[in-house]
PDB file of C-alpha atoms and ligand atoms in Angstrom:
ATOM      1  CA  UNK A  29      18.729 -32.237  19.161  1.00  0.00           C
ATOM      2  CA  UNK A  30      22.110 -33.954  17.571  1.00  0.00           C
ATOM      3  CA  UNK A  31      19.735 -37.087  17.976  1.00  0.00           C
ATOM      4  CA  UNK A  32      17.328 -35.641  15.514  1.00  0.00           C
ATOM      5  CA  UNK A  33      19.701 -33.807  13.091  1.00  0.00           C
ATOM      6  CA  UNK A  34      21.664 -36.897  13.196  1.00  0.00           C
ATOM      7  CA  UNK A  35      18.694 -38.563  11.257  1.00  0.00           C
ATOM      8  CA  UNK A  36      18.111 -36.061   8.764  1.00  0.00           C
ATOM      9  CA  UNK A  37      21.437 -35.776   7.130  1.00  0.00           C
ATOM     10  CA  UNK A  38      22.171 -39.545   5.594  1.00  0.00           C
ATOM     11  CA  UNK A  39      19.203 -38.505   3.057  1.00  0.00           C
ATOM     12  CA  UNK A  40      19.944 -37.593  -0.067  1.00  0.00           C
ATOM     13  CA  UNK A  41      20.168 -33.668  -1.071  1.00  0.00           C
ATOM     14  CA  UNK A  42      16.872 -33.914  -3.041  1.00  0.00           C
ATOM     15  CA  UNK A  43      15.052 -35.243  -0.737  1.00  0.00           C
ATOM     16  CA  UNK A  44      14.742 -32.244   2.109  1.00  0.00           C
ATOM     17  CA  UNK A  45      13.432 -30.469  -1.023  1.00  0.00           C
ATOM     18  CA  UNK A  46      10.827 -33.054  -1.661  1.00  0.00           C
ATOM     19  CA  UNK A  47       9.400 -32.890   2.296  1.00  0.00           C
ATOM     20  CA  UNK A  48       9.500 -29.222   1.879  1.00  0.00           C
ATOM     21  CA  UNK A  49       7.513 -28.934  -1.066  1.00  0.00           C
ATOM     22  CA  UNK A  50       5.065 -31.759   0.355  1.00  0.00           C
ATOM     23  CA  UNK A  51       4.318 -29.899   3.860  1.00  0.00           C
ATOM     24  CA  UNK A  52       3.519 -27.146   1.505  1.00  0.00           C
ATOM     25  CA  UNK A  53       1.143 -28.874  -0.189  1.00  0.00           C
ATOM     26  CA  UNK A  54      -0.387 -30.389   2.223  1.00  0.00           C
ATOM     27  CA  UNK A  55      -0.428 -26.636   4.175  1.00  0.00           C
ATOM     28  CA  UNK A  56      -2.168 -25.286   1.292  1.00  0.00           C
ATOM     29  CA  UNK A  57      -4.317 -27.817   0.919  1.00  0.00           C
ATOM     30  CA  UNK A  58      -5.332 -27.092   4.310  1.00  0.00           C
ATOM     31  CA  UNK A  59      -5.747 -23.455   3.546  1.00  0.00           C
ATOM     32  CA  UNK A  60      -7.848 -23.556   0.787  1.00  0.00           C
ATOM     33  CA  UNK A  61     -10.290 -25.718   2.684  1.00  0.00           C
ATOM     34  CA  UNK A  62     -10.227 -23.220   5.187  1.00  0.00           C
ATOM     35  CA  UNK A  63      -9.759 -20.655   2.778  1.00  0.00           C
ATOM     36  CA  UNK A  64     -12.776 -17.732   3.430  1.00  0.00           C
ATOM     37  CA  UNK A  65     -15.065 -18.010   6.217  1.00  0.00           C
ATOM     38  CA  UNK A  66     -18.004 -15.716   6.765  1.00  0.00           C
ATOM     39  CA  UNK A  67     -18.446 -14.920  10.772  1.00  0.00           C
ATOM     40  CA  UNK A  68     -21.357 -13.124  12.589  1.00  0.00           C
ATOM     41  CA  UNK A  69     -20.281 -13.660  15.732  1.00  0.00           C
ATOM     42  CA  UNK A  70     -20.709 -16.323  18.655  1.00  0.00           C
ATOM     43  CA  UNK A  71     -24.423 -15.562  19.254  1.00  0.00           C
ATOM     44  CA  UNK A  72     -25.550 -15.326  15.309  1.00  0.00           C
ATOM     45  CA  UNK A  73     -29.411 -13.716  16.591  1.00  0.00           C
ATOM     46  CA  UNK A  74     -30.175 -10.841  17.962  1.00  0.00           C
ATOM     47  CA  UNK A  75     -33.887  -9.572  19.748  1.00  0.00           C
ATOM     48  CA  UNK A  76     -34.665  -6.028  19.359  1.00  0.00           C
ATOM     49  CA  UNK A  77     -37.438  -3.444  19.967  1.00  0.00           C
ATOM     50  CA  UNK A  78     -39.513  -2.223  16.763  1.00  0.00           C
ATOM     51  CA  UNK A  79     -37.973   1.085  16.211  1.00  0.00           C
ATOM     52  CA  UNK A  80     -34.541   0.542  17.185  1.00  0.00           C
ATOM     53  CA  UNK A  81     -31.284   0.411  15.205  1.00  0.00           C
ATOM     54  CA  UNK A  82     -29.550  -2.708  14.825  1.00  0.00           C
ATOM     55  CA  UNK A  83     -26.252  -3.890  13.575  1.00  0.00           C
ATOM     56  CA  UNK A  84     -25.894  -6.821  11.663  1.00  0.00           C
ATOM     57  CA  UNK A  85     -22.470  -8.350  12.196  1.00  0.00           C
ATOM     58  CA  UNK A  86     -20.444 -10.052   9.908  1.00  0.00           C
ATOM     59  CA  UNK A  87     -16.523 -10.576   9.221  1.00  0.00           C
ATOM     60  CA  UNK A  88     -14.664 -12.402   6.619  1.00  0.00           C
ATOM     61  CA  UNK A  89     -11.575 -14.406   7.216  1.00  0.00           C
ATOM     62  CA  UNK A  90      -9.286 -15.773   4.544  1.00  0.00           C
ATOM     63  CA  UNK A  91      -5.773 -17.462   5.136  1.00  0.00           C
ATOM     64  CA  UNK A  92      -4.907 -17.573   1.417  1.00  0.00           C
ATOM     65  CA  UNK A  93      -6.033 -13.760   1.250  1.00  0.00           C
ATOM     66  CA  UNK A  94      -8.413 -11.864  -1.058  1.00  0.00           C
ATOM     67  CA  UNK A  95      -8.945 -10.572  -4.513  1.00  0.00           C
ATOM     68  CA  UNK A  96     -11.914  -8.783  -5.514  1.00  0.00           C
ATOM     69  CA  UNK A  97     -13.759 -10.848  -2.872  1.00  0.00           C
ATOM     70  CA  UNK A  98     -17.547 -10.591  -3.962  1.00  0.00           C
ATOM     71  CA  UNK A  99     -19.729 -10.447  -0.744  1.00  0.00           C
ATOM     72  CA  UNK A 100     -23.402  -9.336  -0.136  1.00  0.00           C
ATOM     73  CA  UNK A 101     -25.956  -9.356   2.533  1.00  0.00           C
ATOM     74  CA  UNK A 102     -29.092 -11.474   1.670  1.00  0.00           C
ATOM     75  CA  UNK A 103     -32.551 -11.476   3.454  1.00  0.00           C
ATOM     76  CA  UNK A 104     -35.100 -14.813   3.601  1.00  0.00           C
ATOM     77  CA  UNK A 105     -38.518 -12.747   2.816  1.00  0.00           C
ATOM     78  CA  UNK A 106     -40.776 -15.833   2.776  1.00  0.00           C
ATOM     79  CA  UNK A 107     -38.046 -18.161   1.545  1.00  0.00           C
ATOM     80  CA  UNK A 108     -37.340 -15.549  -1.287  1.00  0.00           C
ATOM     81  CA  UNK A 109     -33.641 -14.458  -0.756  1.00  0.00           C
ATOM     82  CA  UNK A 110     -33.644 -10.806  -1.449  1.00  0.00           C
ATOM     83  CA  UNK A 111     -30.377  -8.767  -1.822  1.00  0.00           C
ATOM     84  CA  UNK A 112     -30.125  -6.123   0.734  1.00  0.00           C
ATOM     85  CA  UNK A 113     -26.526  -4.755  -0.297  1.00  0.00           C
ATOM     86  CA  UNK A 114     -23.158  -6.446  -2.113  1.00  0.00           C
ATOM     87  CA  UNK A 115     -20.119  -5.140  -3.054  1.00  0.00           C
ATOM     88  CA  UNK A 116     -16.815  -6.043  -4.531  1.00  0.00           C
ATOM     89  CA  UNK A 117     -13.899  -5.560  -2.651  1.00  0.00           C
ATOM     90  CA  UNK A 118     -10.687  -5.139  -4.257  1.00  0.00           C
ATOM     91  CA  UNK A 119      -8.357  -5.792  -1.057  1.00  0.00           C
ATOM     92  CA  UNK A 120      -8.244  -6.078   2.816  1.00  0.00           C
ATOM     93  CA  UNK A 121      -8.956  -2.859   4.503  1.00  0.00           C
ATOM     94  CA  UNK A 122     -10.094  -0.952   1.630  1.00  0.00           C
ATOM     95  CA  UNK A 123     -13.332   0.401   1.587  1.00  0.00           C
ATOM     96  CA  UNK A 124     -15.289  -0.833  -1.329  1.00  0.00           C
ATOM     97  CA  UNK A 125     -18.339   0.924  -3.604  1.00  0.00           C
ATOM     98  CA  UNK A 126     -21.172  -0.918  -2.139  1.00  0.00           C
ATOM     99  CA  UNK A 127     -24.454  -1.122  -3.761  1.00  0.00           C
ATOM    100  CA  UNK A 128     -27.223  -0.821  -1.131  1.00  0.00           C
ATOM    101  CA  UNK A 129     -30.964  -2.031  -2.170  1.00  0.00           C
ATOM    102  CA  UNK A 130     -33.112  -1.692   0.724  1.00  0.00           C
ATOM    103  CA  UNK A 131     -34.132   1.273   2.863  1.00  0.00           C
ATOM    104  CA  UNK A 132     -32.460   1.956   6.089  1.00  0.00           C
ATOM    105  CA  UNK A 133     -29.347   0.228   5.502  1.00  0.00           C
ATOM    106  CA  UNK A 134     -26.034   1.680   6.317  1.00  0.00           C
ATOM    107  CA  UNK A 135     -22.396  -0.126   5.308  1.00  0.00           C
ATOM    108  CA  UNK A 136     -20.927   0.252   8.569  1.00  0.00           C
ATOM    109  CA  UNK A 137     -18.467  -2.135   8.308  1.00  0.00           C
ATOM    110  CA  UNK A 138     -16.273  -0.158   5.857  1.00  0.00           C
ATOM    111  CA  UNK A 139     -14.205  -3.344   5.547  1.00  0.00           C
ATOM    112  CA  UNK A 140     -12.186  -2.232   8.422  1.00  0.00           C
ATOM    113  CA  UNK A 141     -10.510  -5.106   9.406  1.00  0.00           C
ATOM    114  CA  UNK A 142     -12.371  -7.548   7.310  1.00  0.00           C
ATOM    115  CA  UNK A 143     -15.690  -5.697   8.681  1.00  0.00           C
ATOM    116  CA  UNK A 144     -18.476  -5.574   6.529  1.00  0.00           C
ATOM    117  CA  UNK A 145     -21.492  -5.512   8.956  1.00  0.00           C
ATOM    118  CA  UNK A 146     -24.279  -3.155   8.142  1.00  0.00           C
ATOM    119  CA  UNK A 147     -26.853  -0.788  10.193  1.00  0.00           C
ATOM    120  CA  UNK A 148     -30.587  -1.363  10.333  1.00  0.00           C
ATOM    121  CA  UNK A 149     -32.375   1.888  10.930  1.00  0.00           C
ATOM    122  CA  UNK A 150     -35.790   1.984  12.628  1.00  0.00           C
ATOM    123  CA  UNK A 151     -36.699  -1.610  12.217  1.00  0.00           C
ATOM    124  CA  UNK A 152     -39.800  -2.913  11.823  1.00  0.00           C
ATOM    125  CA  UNK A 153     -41.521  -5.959  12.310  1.00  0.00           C
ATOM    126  CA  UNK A 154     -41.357  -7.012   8.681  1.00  0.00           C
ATOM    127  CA  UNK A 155     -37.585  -6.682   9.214  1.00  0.00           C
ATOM    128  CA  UNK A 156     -37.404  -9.910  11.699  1.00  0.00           C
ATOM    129  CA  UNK A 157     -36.023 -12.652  10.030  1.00  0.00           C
ATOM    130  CA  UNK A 158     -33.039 -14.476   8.355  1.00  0.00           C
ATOM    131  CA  UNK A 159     -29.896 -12.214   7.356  1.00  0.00           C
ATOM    132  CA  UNK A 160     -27.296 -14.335   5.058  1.00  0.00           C
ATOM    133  CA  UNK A 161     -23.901 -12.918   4.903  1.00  0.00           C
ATOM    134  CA  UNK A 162     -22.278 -14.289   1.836  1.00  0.00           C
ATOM    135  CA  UNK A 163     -18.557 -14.688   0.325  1.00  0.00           C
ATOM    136  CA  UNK A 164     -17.082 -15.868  -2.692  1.00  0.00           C
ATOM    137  CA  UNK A 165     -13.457 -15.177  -2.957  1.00  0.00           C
ATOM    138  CA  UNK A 166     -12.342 -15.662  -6.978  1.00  0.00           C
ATOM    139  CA  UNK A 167      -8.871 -17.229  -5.398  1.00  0.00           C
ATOM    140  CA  UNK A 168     -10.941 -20.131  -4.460  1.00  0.00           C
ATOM    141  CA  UNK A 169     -13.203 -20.509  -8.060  1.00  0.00           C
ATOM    142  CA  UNK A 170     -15.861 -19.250  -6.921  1.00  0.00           C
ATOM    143  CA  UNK A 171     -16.500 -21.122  -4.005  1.00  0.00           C
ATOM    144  CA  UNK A 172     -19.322 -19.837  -1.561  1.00  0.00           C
ATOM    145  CA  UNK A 173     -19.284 -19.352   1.631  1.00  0.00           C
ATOM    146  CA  UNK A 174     -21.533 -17.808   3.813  1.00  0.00           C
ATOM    147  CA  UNK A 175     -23.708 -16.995   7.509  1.00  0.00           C
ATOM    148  CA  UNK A 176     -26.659 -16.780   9.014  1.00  0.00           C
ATOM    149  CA  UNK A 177     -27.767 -14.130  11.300  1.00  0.00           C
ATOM    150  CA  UNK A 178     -31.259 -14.183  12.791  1.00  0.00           C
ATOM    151  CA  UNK A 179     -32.909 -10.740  13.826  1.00  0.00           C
ATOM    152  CA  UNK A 180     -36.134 -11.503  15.754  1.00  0.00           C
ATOM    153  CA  UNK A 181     -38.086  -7.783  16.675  1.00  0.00           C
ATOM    154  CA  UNK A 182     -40.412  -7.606  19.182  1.00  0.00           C
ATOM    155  CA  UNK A 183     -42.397  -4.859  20.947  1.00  0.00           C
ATOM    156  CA  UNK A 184     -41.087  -3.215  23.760  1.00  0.00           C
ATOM    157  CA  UNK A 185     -43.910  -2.789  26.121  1.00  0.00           C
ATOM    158  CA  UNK A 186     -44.913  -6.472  26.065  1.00  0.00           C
ATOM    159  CA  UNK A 187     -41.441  -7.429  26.407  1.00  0.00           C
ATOM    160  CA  UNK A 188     -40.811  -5.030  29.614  1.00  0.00           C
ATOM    161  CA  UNK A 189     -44.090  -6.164  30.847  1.00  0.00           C
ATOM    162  CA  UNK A 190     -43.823  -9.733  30.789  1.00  0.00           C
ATOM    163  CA  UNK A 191     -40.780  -9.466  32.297  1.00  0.00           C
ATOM    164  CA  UNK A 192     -41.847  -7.262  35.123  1.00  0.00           C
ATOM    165  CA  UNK A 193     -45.491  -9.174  35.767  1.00  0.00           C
ATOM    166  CA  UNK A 194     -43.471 -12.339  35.771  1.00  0.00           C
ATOM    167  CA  UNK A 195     -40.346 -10.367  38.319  1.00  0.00           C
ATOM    168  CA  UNK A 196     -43.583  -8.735  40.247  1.00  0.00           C
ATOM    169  CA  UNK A 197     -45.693 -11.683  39.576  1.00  0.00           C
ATOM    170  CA  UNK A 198     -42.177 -14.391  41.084  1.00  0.00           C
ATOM    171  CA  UNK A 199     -41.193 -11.659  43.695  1.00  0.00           C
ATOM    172  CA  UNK A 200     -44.732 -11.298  45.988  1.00  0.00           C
ATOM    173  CA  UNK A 201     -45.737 -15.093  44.655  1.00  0.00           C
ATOM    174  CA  UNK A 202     -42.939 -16.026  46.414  1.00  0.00           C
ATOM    175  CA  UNK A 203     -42.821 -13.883  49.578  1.00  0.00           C
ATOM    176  CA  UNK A 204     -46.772 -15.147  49.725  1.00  0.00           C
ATOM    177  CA  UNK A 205     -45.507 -18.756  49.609  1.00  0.00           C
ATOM    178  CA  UNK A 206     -42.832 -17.836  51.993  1.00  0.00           C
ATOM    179  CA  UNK A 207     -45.562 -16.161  54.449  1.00  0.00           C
ATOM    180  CA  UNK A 208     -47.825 -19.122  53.840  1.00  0.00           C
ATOM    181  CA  UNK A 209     -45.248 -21.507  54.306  1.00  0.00           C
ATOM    182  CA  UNK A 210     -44.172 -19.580  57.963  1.00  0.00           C
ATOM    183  CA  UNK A 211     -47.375 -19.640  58.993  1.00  0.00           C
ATOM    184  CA  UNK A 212     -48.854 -22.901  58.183  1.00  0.00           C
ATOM    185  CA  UNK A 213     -45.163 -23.858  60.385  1.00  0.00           C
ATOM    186  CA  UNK A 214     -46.324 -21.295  63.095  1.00  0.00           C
ATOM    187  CA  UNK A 215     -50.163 -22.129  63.168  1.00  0.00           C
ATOM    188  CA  UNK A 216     -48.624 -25.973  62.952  1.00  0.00           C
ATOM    189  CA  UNK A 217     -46.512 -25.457  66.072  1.00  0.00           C
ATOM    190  CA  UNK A 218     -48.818 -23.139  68.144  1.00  0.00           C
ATOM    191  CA  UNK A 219     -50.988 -26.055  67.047  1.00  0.00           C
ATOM    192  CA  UNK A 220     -49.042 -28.952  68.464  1.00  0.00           C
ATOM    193  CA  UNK A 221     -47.851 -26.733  71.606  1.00  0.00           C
ATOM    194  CA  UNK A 222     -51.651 -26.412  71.919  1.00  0.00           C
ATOM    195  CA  UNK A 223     -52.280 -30.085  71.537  1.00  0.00           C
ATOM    196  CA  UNK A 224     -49.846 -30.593  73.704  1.00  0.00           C
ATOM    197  CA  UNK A 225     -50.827 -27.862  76.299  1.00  0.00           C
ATOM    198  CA  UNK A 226     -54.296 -29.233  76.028  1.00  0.00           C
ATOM    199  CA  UNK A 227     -52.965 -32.123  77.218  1.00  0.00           C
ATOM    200  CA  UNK A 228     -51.151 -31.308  79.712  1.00  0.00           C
ATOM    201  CA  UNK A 229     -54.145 -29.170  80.599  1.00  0.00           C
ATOM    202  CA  UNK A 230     -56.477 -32.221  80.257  1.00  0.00           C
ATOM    203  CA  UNK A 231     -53.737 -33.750  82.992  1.00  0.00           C
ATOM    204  CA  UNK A 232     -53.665 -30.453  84.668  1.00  0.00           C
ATOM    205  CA  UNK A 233     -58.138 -30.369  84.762  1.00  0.00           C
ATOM    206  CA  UNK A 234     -58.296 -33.859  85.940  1.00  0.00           C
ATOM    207  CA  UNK A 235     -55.617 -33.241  88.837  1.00  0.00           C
ATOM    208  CA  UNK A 236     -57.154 -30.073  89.793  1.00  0.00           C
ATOM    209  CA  UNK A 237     -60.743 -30.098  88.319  1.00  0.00           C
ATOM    210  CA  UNK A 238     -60.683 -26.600  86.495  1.00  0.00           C
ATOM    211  CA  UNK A 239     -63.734 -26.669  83.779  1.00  0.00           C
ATOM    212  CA  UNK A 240     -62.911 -22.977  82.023  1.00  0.00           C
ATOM    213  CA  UNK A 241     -60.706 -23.801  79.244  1.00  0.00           C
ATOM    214  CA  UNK A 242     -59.181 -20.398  78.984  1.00  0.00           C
ATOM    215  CA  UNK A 243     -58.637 -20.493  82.965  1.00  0.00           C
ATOM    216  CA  UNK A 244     -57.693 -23.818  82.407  1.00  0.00           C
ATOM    217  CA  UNK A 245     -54.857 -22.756  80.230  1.00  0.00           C
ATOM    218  CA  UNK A 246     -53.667 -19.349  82.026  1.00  0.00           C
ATOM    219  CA  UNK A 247     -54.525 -21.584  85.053  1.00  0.00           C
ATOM    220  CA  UNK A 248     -51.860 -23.809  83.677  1.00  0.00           C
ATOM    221  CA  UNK A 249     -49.334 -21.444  83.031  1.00  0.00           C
ATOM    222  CA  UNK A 250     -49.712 -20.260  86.992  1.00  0.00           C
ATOM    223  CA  UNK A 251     -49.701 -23.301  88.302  1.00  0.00           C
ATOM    224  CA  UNK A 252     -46.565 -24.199  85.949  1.00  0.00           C
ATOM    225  CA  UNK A 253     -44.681 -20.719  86.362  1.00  0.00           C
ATOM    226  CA  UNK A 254     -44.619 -21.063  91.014  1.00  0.00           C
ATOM    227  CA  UNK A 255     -43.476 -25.009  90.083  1.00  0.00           C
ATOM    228  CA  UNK A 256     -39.809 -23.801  89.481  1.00  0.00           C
ATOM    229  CA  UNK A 257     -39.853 -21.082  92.196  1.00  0.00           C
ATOM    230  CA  UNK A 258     -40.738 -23.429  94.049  1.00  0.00           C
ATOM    231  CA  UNK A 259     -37.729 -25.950  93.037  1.00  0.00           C
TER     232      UNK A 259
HETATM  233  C1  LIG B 304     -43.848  -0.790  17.768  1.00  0.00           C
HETATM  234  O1  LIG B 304     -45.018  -1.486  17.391  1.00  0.00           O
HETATM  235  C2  LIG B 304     -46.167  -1.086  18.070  1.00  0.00           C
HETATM  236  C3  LIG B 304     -47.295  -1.984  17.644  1.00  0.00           C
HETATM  237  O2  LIG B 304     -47.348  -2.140  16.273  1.00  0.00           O
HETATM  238  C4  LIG B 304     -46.464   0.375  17.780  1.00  0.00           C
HETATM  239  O3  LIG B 304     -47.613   0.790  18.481  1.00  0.00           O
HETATM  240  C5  LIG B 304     -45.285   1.193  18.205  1.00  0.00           C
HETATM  241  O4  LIG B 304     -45.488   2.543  17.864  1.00  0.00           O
HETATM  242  C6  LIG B 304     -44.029   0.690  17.545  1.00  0.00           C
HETATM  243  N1  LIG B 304     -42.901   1.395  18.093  1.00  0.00           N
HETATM  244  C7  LIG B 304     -42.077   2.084  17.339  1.00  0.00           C
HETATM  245  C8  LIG B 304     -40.988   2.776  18.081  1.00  0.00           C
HETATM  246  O5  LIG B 304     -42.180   2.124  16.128  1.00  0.00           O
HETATM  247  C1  LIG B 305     -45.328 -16.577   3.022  1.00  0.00           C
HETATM  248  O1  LIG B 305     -45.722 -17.466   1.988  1.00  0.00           O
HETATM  249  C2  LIG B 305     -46.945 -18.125   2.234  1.00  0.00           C
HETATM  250  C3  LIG B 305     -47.189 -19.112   1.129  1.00  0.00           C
HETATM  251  O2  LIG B 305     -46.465 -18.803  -0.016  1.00  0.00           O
HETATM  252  C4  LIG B 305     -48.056 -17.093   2.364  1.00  0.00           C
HETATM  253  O3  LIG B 305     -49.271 -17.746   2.656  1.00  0.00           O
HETATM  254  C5  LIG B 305     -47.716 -16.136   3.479  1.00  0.00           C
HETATM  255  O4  LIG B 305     -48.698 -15.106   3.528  1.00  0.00           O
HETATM  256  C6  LIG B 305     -46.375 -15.504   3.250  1.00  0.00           C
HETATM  257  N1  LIG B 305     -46.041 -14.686   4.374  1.00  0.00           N
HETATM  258  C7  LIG B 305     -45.544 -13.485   4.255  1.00  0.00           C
HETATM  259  C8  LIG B 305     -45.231 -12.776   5.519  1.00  0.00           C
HETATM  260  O5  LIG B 305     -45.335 -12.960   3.165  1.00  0.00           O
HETATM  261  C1  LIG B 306     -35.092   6.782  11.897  1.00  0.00           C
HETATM  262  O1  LIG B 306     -36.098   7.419  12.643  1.00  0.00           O
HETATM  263  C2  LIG B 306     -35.734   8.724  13.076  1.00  0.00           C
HETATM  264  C3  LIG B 306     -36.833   9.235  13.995  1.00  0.00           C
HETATM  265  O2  LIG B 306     -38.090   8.825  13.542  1.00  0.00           O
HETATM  266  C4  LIG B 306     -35.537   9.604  11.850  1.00  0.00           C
HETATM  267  O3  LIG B 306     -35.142  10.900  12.271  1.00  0.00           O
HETATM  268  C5  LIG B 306     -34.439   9.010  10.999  1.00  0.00           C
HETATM  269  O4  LIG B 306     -34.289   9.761   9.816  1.00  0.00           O
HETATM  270  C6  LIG B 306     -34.771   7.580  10.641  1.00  0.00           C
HETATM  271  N1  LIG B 306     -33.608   7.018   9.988  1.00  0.00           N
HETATM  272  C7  LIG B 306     -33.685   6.388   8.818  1.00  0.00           C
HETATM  273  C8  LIG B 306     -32.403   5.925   8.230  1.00  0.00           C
HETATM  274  O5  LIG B 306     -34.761   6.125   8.281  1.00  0.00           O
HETATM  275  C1  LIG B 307     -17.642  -3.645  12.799  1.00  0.00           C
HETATM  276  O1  LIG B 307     -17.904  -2.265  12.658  1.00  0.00           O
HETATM  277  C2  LIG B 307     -18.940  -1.758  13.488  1.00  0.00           C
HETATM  278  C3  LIG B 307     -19.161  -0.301  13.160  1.00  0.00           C
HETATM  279  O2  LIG B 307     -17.978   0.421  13.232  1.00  0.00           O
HETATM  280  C4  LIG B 307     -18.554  -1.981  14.950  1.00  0.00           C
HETATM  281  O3  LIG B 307     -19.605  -1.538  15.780  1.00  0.00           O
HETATM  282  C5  LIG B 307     -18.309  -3.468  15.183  1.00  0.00           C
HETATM  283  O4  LIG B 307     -17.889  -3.670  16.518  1.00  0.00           O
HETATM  284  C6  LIG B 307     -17.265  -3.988  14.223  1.00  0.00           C
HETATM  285  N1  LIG B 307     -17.163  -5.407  14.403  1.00  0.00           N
HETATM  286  C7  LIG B 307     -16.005  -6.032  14.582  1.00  0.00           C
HETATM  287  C8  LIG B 307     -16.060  -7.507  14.710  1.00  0.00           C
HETATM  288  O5  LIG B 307     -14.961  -5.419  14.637  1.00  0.00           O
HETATM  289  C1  LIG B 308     -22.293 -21.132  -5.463  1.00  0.00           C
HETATM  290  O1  LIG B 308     -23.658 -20.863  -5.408  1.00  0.00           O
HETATM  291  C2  LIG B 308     -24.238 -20.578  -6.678  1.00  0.00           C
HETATM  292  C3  LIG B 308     -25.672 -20.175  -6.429  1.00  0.00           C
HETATM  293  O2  LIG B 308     -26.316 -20.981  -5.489  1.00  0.00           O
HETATM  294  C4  LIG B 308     -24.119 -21.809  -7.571  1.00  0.00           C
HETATM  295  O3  LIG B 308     -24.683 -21.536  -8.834  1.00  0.00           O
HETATM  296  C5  LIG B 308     -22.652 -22.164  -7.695  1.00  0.00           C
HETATM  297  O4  LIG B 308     -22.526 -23.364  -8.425  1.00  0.00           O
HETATM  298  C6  LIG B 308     -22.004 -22.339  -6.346  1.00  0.00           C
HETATM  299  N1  LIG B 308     -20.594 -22.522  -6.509  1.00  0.00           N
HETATM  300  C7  LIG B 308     -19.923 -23.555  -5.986  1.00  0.00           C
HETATM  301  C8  LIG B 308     -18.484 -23.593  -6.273  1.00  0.00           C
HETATM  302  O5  LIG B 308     -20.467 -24.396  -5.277  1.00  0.00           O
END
């Protein structure tokens, strides 16, 4: 501690000033890189039934804070980007007049806590596709900033199917393999304990002269079982 103090003092009074103002600078610099970001979350896509009601989510984040930050949501219909809503908002946590220009949309958001992700009633199939959350924050000139969320919509039954042919489908394919696999073991053992019976039955038919195979082999189990009594 004195160590480091020790080294700050011979400078001249200006200069702590000087550092000061240059940490600044190179802080806001920093900020205004950073300065708004548009977020829709760690998984920006989303797969939902036809029918269903979605949320699109999206946040804004500014260090340097806001004024009047501009932001709408924007759809990719075909490569055409189509304006679903936009609004201005005057500050954090105030909820702005927004201008909604598409049916079944719903400003949930409120700009509660830099929220401003909408509702998608009943979607459709025509719905599926790219959402664009956009930002331009006037402390920043107009810079834009924005994010992509992806809605993909499918249809429930095929979905729910699939999944249970291919659980169904997984589930008995494998307890079949399973079976298979115990038998083919089971018929391959009985099959070498035959072999080897027969064997030992060919050994036992020569010794004892028995033709009847199935005599042979209960024949063989006799005349095996009184062996040990015998011992
Ligand atoms: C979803 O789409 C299918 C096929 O177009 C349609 O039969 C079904 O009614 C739709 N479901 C809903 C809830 O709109
Ligand atoms: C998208 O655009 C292409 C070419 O402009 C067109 O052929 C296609 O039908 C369009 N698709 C939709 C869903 O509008
Ligand atoms: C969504 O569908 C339900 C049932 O069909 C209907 O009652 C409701 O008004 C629809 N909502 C919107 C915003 O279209
Ligand atoms: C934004 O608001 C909606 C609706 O109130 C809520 O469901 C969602 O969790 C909020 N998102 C965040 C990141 O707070
Ligand atoms: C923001 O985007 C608009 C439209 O694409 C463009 O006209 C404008 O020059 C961009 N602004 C900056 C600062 O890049």
């Amino acid at each position: 501690m004195e160590g480091l103090w020790s080294g700050v003092e011979p400078l001249r009074p200006g200069a702590p000033h000087a550092a000061f103002s240059l940490i600044v600078t190179l802080l806001f610099d920093v900020w205004s890189v950073q300065g708004l970001e548009m977020i829709v979350g760690k998984i920006p896509f989303l797969e939902a039934v036809n029918g269903s009601t979605v949320m699109l989510p999206c946040s804004y984040e500014s260090c340097i804070g806001i004024d009047n930050l501009y932001f709408n949501w924007q759809f990719n219909d075909n490569g055409t980007m189509i304006k679903v809503c936009e609004a201005e908002i005057a500050s954090e946590d105030v909820e702005p007049p927004v201008k909604i220009f598409r049916d079944r949309v719903e400003f949930v958001g409120k700009n509660h806590k830099k929220n401003v992700s909408i509702l998608l009633w009943n979607i459709t199939f025509e719905d599926a596709g790219q959402y664009t959350c956009y930002g331009r924050n006037p402390k920043e000139k107009g810079r834009n900033h924005s994010a992509i969320f992806t809605l993909y919509v499918v249809d429930e039954l095929r979905v729910v199917d699939k999944t249970l042919t291919i659980i169904i489908a997984s589930t008995v394919g494998g307890a079949i393999a399973f079976l298979i696999g115990f038998m083919l073991l089971k018929n391959f053992t009985l099959f070498v304990l035959a072999k080897l019976e027969e064997k030992n039955k060919e050994c036992l038919v020569t010794s004892s002269g028995i033709d009847n195979t199935e005599n042979g082999l209960s024949g063989s189990k006799a005349a095996s079982k009184p062996t040990p009594k015998k011992k």
